[in-house]
Amino acid sequence: ISSVGFEKQEIKLNGKSEFTITLKKKTNQLDETVIRAYGTTTRRLNTGDISTVTAKEIEQQPVSNPLAALEGRVPGLVVTQSNGVPGSSFKVQIRGQNSIAQGSEPLFIIDGVPFAPGNDPINELSSATGINGLSPFNSINPADIQSIEVLKDADATAIYGSRGANGVILITTKKGKPGKTKLNVNVYSGISNVTRTMDMMNTQQYLMMRREAFKNDGDVPDVNSAPDLLVWDTTRYTNFKKLLSGGTAHTTNVQASISGGSDQTQFLISGSYHHETTVFPGDMADNRGSFHANMNHSSKDQKLFIQLTAGYSSDINNLIASDITGYLTLPPDLPPLFDSSGKLNWQQGGVSFINPLAYLLDKYKAETDNILSNLQISYYIVRGLEVKINTGFNAMQVNETSIIPAAAQDPAYSTSGASQFGNNNYKSWIIEPQINYSVKIGKGTLSALLGTTWQQTLNSNSTINASGYSSDALLESASAASSVTIANNYSQYRYEAIFGRLNYNLENKYVLNLTGRRDGSSRFGPGKRFSDFGSAGGAWIFSEEKFAHHFAPFISYGKLRGSYGITGNDQIGNYQYLDTWGTTNNSYQGITGLYPTKLFNPDYGWEVNRKLEGAMELGFADNRVLFSASYFHNRSSNQLISYSLPAQTGFTSITENFPAVVQNTGWEFTLTAGILSTSNFQWNSAFNLTIPKNKLIAFPDLAKSSYSYTYVVGQSLSVLNVLHLEGVDPATGVFTFKDINNDGSIDFNDYQVQGNLDPKFYGGWSNSFIYKKWELDIFLQFRNQLGANYWSSIYSIVPGTMFNQPVALLKRWQMPGDKSNIQQFTQDPGSNAYQALSLFGASSGVYGNASYVRLKNVSLSYKFSASWLQKIHLTDARLYLLGQNLATLTKYQGADPETQNLYTLPPLRTITAGIQLQF
């Protein structure tokens, strides 16, 4: 049985003459809806570059942050996790770094509402999430997301003006659908462990390193310089890596939703709870509860449409004030961490030491409340003419408390506790009236869009530092402290624009798309606040031409598309043009003084991004195989950088526009294929590859500027302009460096380009296998790059001093004639080996191959048969196993090639099991 637009079915007669046959609608990837700026399109007719990550791809990953679900799945998009602590942040970059000194983050929009904090860290106090802080996206429940669209080229982003200069990420949440009311329950639970780490020296190896360091330096250890050799028990061994980060984290996630409705009114209500602990010892966890609701309504005459979406989440992150992974460098023969009374031990034999378990007594809590709502109302005045308004509100509040009791401090240095209190508030609203008009002209259709935007974002934050408490019982009260210091900030960002789009589709073969926007931003001074941006994009679906079937009958779909446009960048922070003042701790006659902190600077303007793209999209075998190749060429000029000023002015620098030019080019490839399809078995595969290149095209008088040692014209902004490490001198056992100018000394003048930290290429490969009721999905992520190796972490705590080191350092130089790439151990600041390390940190020695292939995600599920489900009154049920970060293939010298920091908790390996039921 076959029909156009439906899947063909073969049915055995078995003697029957009457049948009830229901055909499944045929899904064609080319005609699936793609969400773009202020509307939708299809992949077939799209003139821009938009990639989509679906709800199914997100649900197959046991992640609490939706940004984690994007890693490796979108060409042109690099997502990097900062560490494995729950709630930690992710760096997101689309098609490279455009700005030398300003922001390069994409614009994040959730259900038509700009996410108020963007991807900036939301914490005011330090926590175990490290310098990159808490991610605002940890307040977004991935299970509530229907799709994530990544907009990259000018055609897709220019209509967002300056806000879309670095790309746009659209997050669309799930909506109600017409049909019988359904209750969906999804529960999973699992465990997580640390993935790739480095083995540290045991006590015997560590003591050998220490003794050898003294011998190399010609020094004799004493009680002060070597208590680990002369005072502490040298037979004692503590594996701090296992103690501090070798635990098992537990994850539990519960999601329930109810949805349904008529053809006129649909609804969806969902709620979830997520609980995630850490691998650190102690009782710490991240807990999130969320609520999501949607209501859609249309009038009987299909003229009025109303969509209301609202969500609320509350996240409580109980961690500690620092990532204790870094304490794996403590001497393995450190004395017992607890004394005979069960209290923390701080000294032995009159020698004090760091007790890492003290940090487990510190209490850190971050409470994040996030509200996001969106209302869209549209009305068709006459056929083809629609008026619409999009409004939204986002509010996020973060309250933090960090407490350090007296019991967590060495009594030799402090006998009272201390506290910190932080508060960070974001409020953002947007109003966008729009008019859409569509009319047939000749053999084509003209669609026009005209709209305006008013947007405001407010941010206020404060910190309180309190100390001198008489009792640890009072630590949560700032007023009980004898010493209190307070700091607060407030900023306002206002934005307004008028935008438009013209789209003409001729016979579904020729598509022209024009967009324009006039932006106004409060971040610039009077006379510089407005600018114009726009783009032109076109597509030719040549497979619809008659000659295509004759000359290339094997091509079922073929499209050429291209775009060019200009966007601007206003990611410079608020009030940068104003002169600002700060308070000083010194007072005059009891009155707090003020001092200038920034010069008045109203003359700088927008950075300008020019984006060019060309692409070809092909389909084969009735579009079961789809291939696309695109080339992008982006240039960012009028760069905003810091100019050095004479010290006599009272300021060290000022921000100004500069005729420097940054270029990002690259190739992006995608391939999706239905490799095999039978009645019982299906195999689908998808592959993406990006080959990018970042280059500083121009920087006038670079050699005379303060950036002369940081950037090189013709090289990437992440260039490694450093000393060239020649190796270890076999005679002396000390690192040597290349003297480029042959002047007999090693200094800045000997810097040379040693590569860059940009990925050379990256991507992902997914395979989906379906056999009857079983489904197996496997996703591999890969990245080819240079990165900071383990030496970048340890060079500052000199190997040979009283810090433990990786076992890899045992392959060091020991005697004249030895050939090794690791210099001799040392502990004397006056030794040649010690001095060499001050140069080593600025050399090629701290970088190496950080390429990797990671088994990022595996999903195995079993779906129960409909006949069995009817007996227990279920409409759907499945059991599943999910795995994340399961294995990494790499030659990287260090812990994890993604985080590239020995002292940071790496991404965790997670395995969960769950059940999904639908009633």
CSV table of N, CA and C in Angstrom, one decimal, residues 84-166:
chain,number,residue,atom,x,y,z
A,84,GLY,N,34.0,19.5,36.0
A,84,GLY,CA,32.9,18.5,36.3
A,84,GLY,C,32.1,18.7,37.5
A,85,VAL,N,32.2,19.9,38.1
A,85,VAL,CA,31.4,20.2,39.3
A,85,VAL,C,30.0,20.6,38.9
A,86,PRO,N,29.0,20.0,39.6
A,86,PRO,CA,27.6,20.3,39.2
A,86,PRO,C,27.3,21.8,39.2
A,87,GLY,N,26.7,22.3,38.1
A,87,GLY,CA,26.4,23.7,38.0
A,87,GLY,C,27.5,24.5,37.3
A,88,SER,N,28.6,23.9,36.9
A,88,SER,CA,29.7,24.6,36.3
A,88,SER,C,29.3,25.1,34.9
A,89,SER,N,30.1,26.1,34.4
A,89,SER,CA,29.8,26.8,33.2
A,89,SER,C,30.3,26.1,31.9
A,90,PHE,N,29.9,26.6,30.8
A,90,PHE,CA,30.3,26.1,29.5
A,90,PHE,C,30.7,27.3,28.6
A,91,LYS,N,31.8,27.2,28.0
A,91,LYS,CA,32.2,28.3,27.0
A,91,LYS,C,31.5,27.9,25.7
A,92,VAL,N,30.9,28.9,25.0
A,92,VAL,CA,30.2,28.7,23.8
A,92,VAL,C,30.7,29.7,22.7
A,93,GLN,N,31.1,29.2,21.6
A,93,GLN,CA,31.6,30.1,20.5
A,93,GLN,C,31.2,29.6,19.2
A,94,ILE,N,30.6,30.5,18.4
A,94,ILE,CA,30.1,30.2,17.0
A,94,ILE,C,31.1,30.8,16.0
A,95,ARG,N,31.7,29.9,15.2
A,95,ARG,CA,32.6,30.3,14.1
A,95,ARG,C,33.7,31.3,14.6
A,96,GLY,N,34.3,31.0,15.7
A,96,GLY,CA,35.6,31.6,16.1
A,96,GLY,C,35.4,32.9,16.8
A,97,GLN,N,36.5,33.5,17.3
A,97,GLN,CA,36.5,34.7,18.0
A,97,GLN,C,36.6,35.9,17.1
A,98,ASN,N,35.6,36.8,17.2
A,98,ASN,CA,35.5,38.0,16.3
A,98,ASN,C,36.1,39.2,16.9
A,99,SER,N,36.1,39.3,18.2
A,99,SER,CA,36.6,40.6,18.8
A,99,SER,C,37.9,40.3,19.6
A,100,ILE,N,38.8,41.3,19.5
A,100,ILE,CA,40.1,41.2,20.1
A,100,ILE,C,39.9,41.3,21.6
A,101,ALA,N,39.2,42.3,22.1
A,101,ALA,CA,39.1,42.6,23.5
A,101,ALA,C,37.7,42.5,24.1
A,102,GLN,N,36.7,42.5,23.3
A,102,GLN,CA,35.3,42.5,23.8
A,102,GLN,C,34.7,41.1,23.7
A,103,GLY,N,33.4,41.0,24.0
A,103,GLY,CA,32.7,39.8,24.1
A,103,GLY,C,32.5,39.1,22.7
A,104,SER,N,32.6,37.7,22.7
A,104,SER,CA,32.3,37.0,21.5
A,104,SER,C,31.2,35.9,21.7
A,105,GLU,N,30.4,36.1,22.8
A,105,GLU,CA,29.4,35.1,23.1
A,105,GLU,C,28.2,35.3,22.1
A,106,PRO,N,27.5,34.3,21.8
A,106,PRO,CA,26.3,34.4,21.0
A,106,PRO,C,25.1,35.0,21.8
A,107,LEU,N,24.1,35.4,21.1
A,107,LEU,CA,22.8,35.8,21.7
A,107,LEU,C,22.0,34.6,22.0
A,108,PHE,N,21.5,34.5,23.3
A,108,PHE,CA,20.6,33.3,23.7
A,108,PHE,C,19.2,33.9,23.8
A,109,ILE,N,18.3,33.2,23.1
A,109,ILE,CA,16.9,33.6,23.2
A,109,ILE,C,16.0,32.3,23.5
A,110,ILE,N,15.2,32.5,24.5
A,110,ILE,CA,14.4,31.3,24.9
A,110,ILE,C,12.9,31.7,24.7
A,111,ASP,N,12.3,31.1,23.8
A,111,ASP,CA,10.9,31.3,23.5
A,111,ASP,C,10.6,32.8,23.2
A,112,GLY,N,11.5,33.4,22.4
A,112,GLY,CA,11.4,34.8,21.9
A,112,GLY,C,11.8,35.8,22.9
A,113,VAL,N,12.4,35.4,24.1
A,113,VAL,CA,12.8,36.3,25.1
A,113,VAL,C,14.3,36.2,25.3
A,114,PRO,N,15.1,37.3,25.2
A,114,PRO,CA,16.5,37.2,25.4
A,114,PRO,C,16.8,36.8,26.9
A,115,PHE,N,17.7,35.8,27.0
A,115,PHE,CA,18.0,35.3,28.4
A,115,PHE,C,18.8,36.4,29.1
A,116,ALA,N,18.3,36.9,30.2
A,116,ALA,CA,18.9,38.1,30.8
A,116,ALA,C,20.4,38.0,31.1
A,117,PRO,N,20.9,36.9,31.8
A,117,PRO,CA,22.3,36.8,32.1
A,117,PRO,C,23.1,36.4,30.9
A,118,GLY,N,22.5,35.9,29.8
A,118,GLY,CA,23.3,35.4,28.7
A,118,GLY,C,24.0,34.1,29.2
A,119,ASN,N,25.3,34.0,28.9
A,119,ASN,CA,26.1,32.9,29.3
A,119,ASN,C,27.2,33.4,30.3
A,120,ASP,N,26.9,34.5,31.0
A,120,ASP,CA,27.9,35.0,32.0
A,120,ASP,C,27.7,34.2,33.3
A,121,PRO,N,28.7,34.1,34.1
A,121,PRO,CA,28.6,33.5,35.4
A,121,PRO,C,27.7,34.3,36.3
A,122,ILE,N,26.9,33.6,37.1
A,122,ILE,CA,25.9,34.4,37.9
A,122,ILE,C,26.2,34.5,39.4
A,123,ASN,N,27.3,33.9,39.8
A,123,ASN,CA,27.7,34.0,41.2
A,123,ASN,C,28.6,35.2,41.4
A,124,GLU,N,28.5,35.7,42.6
A,124,GLU,CA,29.3,36.8,43.1
A,124,GLU,C,30.5,36.3,44.0
A,125,LEU,N,30.3,35.2,44.6
A,125,LEU,CA,31.3,34.6,45.5
A,125,LEU,C,32.0,33.4,44.8
A,126,SER,N,33.2,33.1,45.3
A,126,SER,CA,33.9,32.0,44.7
A,126,SER,C,33.3,30.7,45.2
A,127,SER,N,33.3,29.7,44.3
A,127,SER,CA,32.8,28.4,44.6
A,127,SER,C,33.6,27.3,43.9
A,128,ALA,N,33.2,26.1,44.1
A,128,ALA,CA,34.0,24.9,43.5
A,128,ALA,C,33.9,24.9,42.0
A,129,THR,N,33.0,25.7,41.4
A,129,THR,CA,32.9,25.8,40.0
A,129,THR,C,34.0,26.5,39.3
A,130,GLY,N,34.9,27.2,40.1
A,130,GLY,CA,36.1,27.8,39.6
A,130,GLY,C,35.9,29.2,39.1
A,131,ILE,N,36.9,29.7,38.4
A,131,ILE,CA,36.9,31.0,37.9
A,131,ILE,C,35.8,31.3,36.9
A,132,ASN,N,35.3,30.3,36.2
A,132,ASN,CA,34.3,30.5,35.2
A,132,ASN,C,32.9,30.5,35.8
A,133,GLY,N,32.8,30.1,37.1
A,133,GLY,CA,31.6,30.4,37.9
A,133,GLY,C,30.4,29.5,37.5
A,134,LEU,N,29.3,29.8,38.2
A,134,LEU,CA,28.0,29.1,38.0
A,134,LEU,C,27.4,29.4,36.7
A,135,SER,N,26.9,28.4,36.0
A,135,SER,CA,26.2,28.6,34.7
A,135,SER,C,24.8,29.0,34.9
A,136,PRO,N,24.3,30.1,34.2
A,136,PRO,CA,22.9,30.4,34.3
A,136,PRO,C,22.0,29.4,33.7
A,137,PHE,N,22.5,28.6,32.8
A,137,PHE,CA,21.7,27.6,32.1
A,137,PHE,C,21.5,26.4,33.0
A,138,ASN,N,22.1,26.3,34.1
A,138,ASN,CA,21.8,25.2,35.1
A,138,ASN,C,20.3,25.4,35.6
A,139,SER,N,19.7,26.6,35.4
A,139,SER,CA,18.4,26.8,35.9
A,139,SER,C,17.3,26.4,34.8
A,140,ILE,N,17.8,25.9,33.6
A,140,ILE,CA,16.9,25.5,32.5
A,140,ILE,C,16.9,24.0,32.5
A,141,ASN,N,15.7,23.4,32.5
A,141,ASN,CA,15.5,22.0,32.5
A,141,ASN,C,15.6,21.5,31.0
A,142,PRO,N,16.6,20.7,30.7
A,142,PRO,CA,16.7,20.2,29.3
A,142,PRO,C,15.5,19.4,28.8
A,143,ALA,N,14.8,18.8,29.7
A,143,ALA,CA,13.6,18.0,29.3
A,143,ALA,C,12.4,18.9,28.9
A,144,ASP,N,12.5,20.1,29.2
A,144,ASP,CA,11.4,21.1,28.7
A,144,ASP,C,11.7,21.6,27.3
A,145,ILE,N,12.8,21.3,26.7
A,145,ILE,CA,13.2,21.9,25.4
A,145,ILE,C,12.7,21.0,24.3
A,146,GLN,N,12.1,21.7,23.3
A,146,GLN,CA,11.7,21.0,22.1
A,146,GLN,C,12.8,21.0,21.0
A,147,SER,N,13.5,22.1,20.9
A,147,SER,CA,14.6,22.1,19.9
A,147,SER,C,15.5,23.3,20.3
A,148,ILE,N,16.7,23.2,19.8
A,148,ILE,CA,17.7,24.3,19.9
A,148,ILE,C,18.2,24.6,18.5
A,149,GLU,N,18.0,25.8,18.0
A,149,GLU,CA,18.5,26.2,16.7
A,149,GLU,C,19.7,27.1,16.9
A,150,VAL,N,20.8,26.8,16.1
A,150,VAL,CA,22.0,27.6,16.1
A,150,VAL,C,22.0,28.4,14.8
A,151,LEU,N,21.9,29.7,14.9
A,151,LEU,CA,22.0,30.6,13.7
A,151,LEU,C,23.4,31.1,13.5
A,152,LYS,N,23.9,31.0,12.3
A,152,LYS,CA,25.3,31.3,12.1
A,152,LYS,C,25.6,32.4,11.1
A,153,ASP,N,25.1,32.3,9.9
A,153,ASP,CA,25.5,33.3,8.9
A,153,ASP,C,24.7,34.6,9.0
A,154,ALA,N,25.1,35.5,8.1
A,154,ALA,CA,24.4,36.9,8.1
A,154,ALA,C,22.9,36.8,7.8
A,155,ASP,N,22.5,35.9,6.9
A,155,ASP,CA,21.1,35.8,6.5
A,155,ASP,C,20.3,35.4,7.7
A,156,ALA,N,20.9,34.5,8.6
A,156,ALA,CA,20.1,34.0,9.7
A,156,ALA,C,20.2,35.0,10.9
A,157,THR,N,21.3,35.8,11.0
A,157,THR,CA,21.5,36.5,12.3
A,157,THR,C,21.4,38.1,12.1
A,158,ALA,N,21.5,38.6,10.9
A,158,ALA,CA,21.6,40.1,10.7
A,158,ALA,C,20.3,40.7,11.2
A,159,ILE,N,19.2,40.0,11.1
A,159,ILE,CA,18.0,40.7,11.6
A,159,ILE,C,18.0,40.9,13.1
A,160,TYR,N,18.9,40.3,13.8
A,160,TYR,CA,19.1,40.6,15.2
A,160,TYR,C,20.1,41.7,15.5
A,161,GLY,N,20.6,42.2,14.4
A,161,GLY,CA,21.5,43.4,14.5
A,161,GLY,C,22.7,43.1,15.3
A,162,SER,N,23.1,44.1,16.2
A,162,SER,CA,24.3,44.0,17.0
A,162,SER,C,24.2,42.8,18.0
A,163,ARG,N,23.0,42.4,18.4
A,163,ARG,CA,22.9,41.3,19.4
A,163,ARG,C,23.3,40.0,18.7
A,164,GLY,N,23.2,39.9,17.4
A,164,GLY,CA,23.5,38.6,16.7
A,164,GLY,C,24.8,38.6,16.1
A,165,ALA,N,25.7,39.5,16.4
A,165,ALA,CA,27.0,39.6,15.8
A,165,ALA,C,27.8,38.3,15.9
A,166,ASN,N,27.7,37.7,17.0
A,166,ASN,CA,28.5,36.4,17.2
A,166,ASN,C,27.6,35.2,17.1
